[in-house]
Structures are given as structure tokens and as C-alpha cells.
mmCIF file of C-alpha atoms in Angstrom:
data_model
loop_
_atom_site.group_PDB
_atom_site.id
_atom_site.type_symbol
_atom_site.label_atom_id
_atom_site.label_comp_id
_atom_site.label_asym_id
_atom_site.label_seq_id
_atom_site.Cartn_x
_atom_site.Cartn_y
_atom_site.Cartn_z
ATOM 1 C CA MET A 961 26.521 7.842 -3.337
ATOM 2 C CA ALA A 962 23.730 8.914 -5.698
ATOM 3 C CA THR A 963 22.496 5.358 -6.185
ATOM 4 C CA THR A 964 22.431 4.824 -2.426
ATOM 5 C CA LEU A 965 20.311 7.939 -2.008
ATOM 6 C CA PHE A 966 18.037 6.882 -4.878
ATOM 7 C CA PHE A 967 17.389 3.364 -3.591
ATOM 8 C CA SER A 968 17.016 4.431 0.027
ATOM 9 C CA SER A 969 14.531 7.143 -1.039
ATOM 10 C CA ILE A 970 12.486 4.583 -2.970
ATOM 11 C CA ALA A 971 12.534 2.233 0.040
ATOM 12 C CA GLN A 972 11.393 5.067 2.329
ATOM 13 C CA PHE A 973 8.574 5.987 -0.059
ATOM 14 C CA LEU A 974 7.424 2.364 -0.149
ATOM 15 C CA GLN A 975 7.425 2.181 3.653
ATOM 16 C CA ILE A 976 5.277 5.328 3.851
ATOM 17 C CA TYR A 977 2.900 3.899 1.258
ATOM 18 C CA LEU A 978 2.669 0.680 3.289
ATOM 19 C CA VAL A 979 1.527 2.728 6.282
ATOM 20 C CA LEU A 980 -1.094 4.465 4.125
ATOM 21 C CA LEU A 981 -2.330 1.073 2.936
ATOM 22 C CA LEU A 982 -2.527 -0.211 6.483
ATOM 23 C CA ILE A 983 -4.573 2.822 7.547
ATOM 24 C CA ARG A 984 -6.865 2.367 4.533
ATOM 25 C CA VAL A 985 -7.449 -1.315 5.286
ATOM 26 C CA LEU A 986 -8.055 -0.716 8.987
ATOM 27 C CA LEU A 987 -10.521 2.083 8.252
ATOM 28 C CA SER A 988 -12.434 -0.186 5.884
ATOM 29 C CA TRP A 989 -13.488 -2.222 8.920
ATOM 30 C CA PHE A 990 -15.377 0.744 10.380
ATOM 31 C CA PRO A 991 -18.276 2.824 9.093
ATOM 32 C CA VAL A 992 -16.463 5.977 7.954
ATOM 33 C CA ASP A 993 -17.505 8.787 5.659
ATOM 34 C CA TRP A 994 -15.242 8.371 2.610
ATOM 35 C CA SER A 995 -16.438 11.743 1.303
ATOM 36 C CA ASN A 996 -14.388 13.361 4.087
ATOM 37 C CA PRO A 997 -11.561 15.222 2.266
ATOM 38 C CA VAL A 998 -8.753 13.485 4.180
ATOM 39 C CA LEU A 999 -10.260 10.027 3.763
ATOM 40 C CA SER A 1000 -11.065 10.760 0.130
ATOM 41 C CA VAL A 1001 -7.401 11.554 -0.556
ATOM 42 C CA LEU A 1002 -6.359 8.382 1.256
ATOM 43 C CA SER A 1003 -8.774 6.390 -0.862
ATOM 44 C CA GLN A 1004 -7.594 8.033 -4.080
ATOM 45 C CA LEU A 1005 -3.970 7.247 -3.213
ATOM 46 C CA THR A 1006 -4.465 3.617 -2.256
ATOM 47 C CA ASP A 1007 -7.454 2.261 -4.184
ATOM 48 C CA PRO A 1008 -5.803 2.145 -7.635
ATOM 49 C CA TYR A 1009 -3.024 -0.041 -6.231
ATOM 50 C CA LEU A 1010 -5.432 -2.272 -4.322
ATOM 51 C CA ASN A 1011 -7.704 -2.602 -7.365
ATOM 52 C CA LEU A 1012 -4.838 -4.248 -9.241
ATOM 53 C CA PHE A 1013 -4.941 -7.105 -6.753
ATOM 54 C CA ARG A 1014 -8.727 -7.175 -6.425
ATOM 55 C CA SER A 1015 -8.870 -8.228 -10.072
ATOM 56 C CA ILE A 1016 -6.503 -11.123 -9.276
ATOM 57 C CA ILE A 1017 -7.989 -12.217 -5.939
ATOM 58 C CA PRO A 1018 -11.755 -11.680 -5.741
ATOM 59 C CA PRO A 1019 -13.311 -11.305 -2.265
ATOM 60 C CA LEU A 1020 -14.033 -14.624 -0.586
ATOM 61 C CA GLY A 1021 -17.238 -14.591 1.422
ATOM 62 C CA GLY A 1022 -17.069 -10.847 1.964
ATOM 63 C CA LEU A 1023 -13.409 -10.985 3.009
ATOM 64 C CA ASP A 1024 -11.072 -9.019 0.743
ATOM 65 C CA LEU A 1025 -7.672 -10.727 0.729
ATOM 66 C CA SER A 1026 -6.185 -8.550 -2.004
ATOM 67 C CA PRO A 1027 -4.466 -6.140 0.429
ATOM 68 C CA MET A 1028 -2.363 -9.026 1.737
ATOM 69 C CA LEU A 1029 -0.871 -9.573 -1.708
ATOM 70 C CA GLY A 1030 -0.349 -5.830 -2.066
ATOM 71 C CA PHE A 1031 1.406 -5.654 1.305
ATOM 72 C CA PHE A 1032 3.666 -8.609 0.489
ATOM 73 C CA LEU A 1033 4.701 -7.112 -2.833
ATOM 74 C CA LEU A 1034 5.420 -3.663 -1.411
ATOM 75 C CA GLN A 1035 7.341 -5.108 1.528
ATOM 76 C CA PHE A 1036 9.411 -7.261 -0.833
ATOM 77 C CA LEU A 1037 10.195 -4.239 -3.027
ATOM 78 C CA ALA A 1038 11.074 -2.054 -0.037
ATOM 79 C CA GLN A 1039 13.492 -4.687 1.270
ATOM 80 C CA ALA A 1040 15.031 -5.092 -2.179
ATOM 81 C CA MET A 1041 15.554 -1.321 -2.472
ATOM 82 C CA THR A 1042 17.123 -1.212 0.991
ATOM 83 C CA ARG A 1043 19.538 -4.009 0.054
ATOM 84 C CA LEU A 1044 20.450 -2.264 -3.194
ATOM 85 C CA ALA A 1045 21.122 0.958 -1.303
ATOM 86 C CA PHE A 1046 23.820 -0.603 0.890
#
């Protein structure tokens, strides 16, 4: 019972973080003021994770593909946690 709760909580956290990443990536396509307190918090929560992948996959012609790798990894982990929970 406790392990089910643990793994399902981790999976839920990862799903929420995936949504935050999606919002961050979508907002990067528009001219937004990142000094806005809400956007600043979003940036502080997501940029360290994305920077891990930016060092692996540099931008190609102005297109940053690193979030794709980040999304794939988080989605894989979330699915693994869900499977472990049940």
C-alpha cells in the first residue's frame, strides 16, 4: 500500500512537471517578460532541468530540440512509476 502511494505520487509529480515544461516551452515562442514573478518562478523551476539537455543537444539553426529529450525522459519515468505503483 505504501509503495503504491509512493510510486503513484512520483508519477503524479512528474506529470505536473511535464505540464510546467510544456507551458515554459510554449511561452518561449512568444515575447514575454520573464521578470514577471509568475514567469520567473516557472523559469526557475524548469530551466535547470532543460539546461541538462541543452548541454547534450545544442540548438540547431535557432531551434532548441533539448526539450524534446527532456519530455521523453520525464514521460518514460512517469510511465515507469505508474507501472510500479500497480
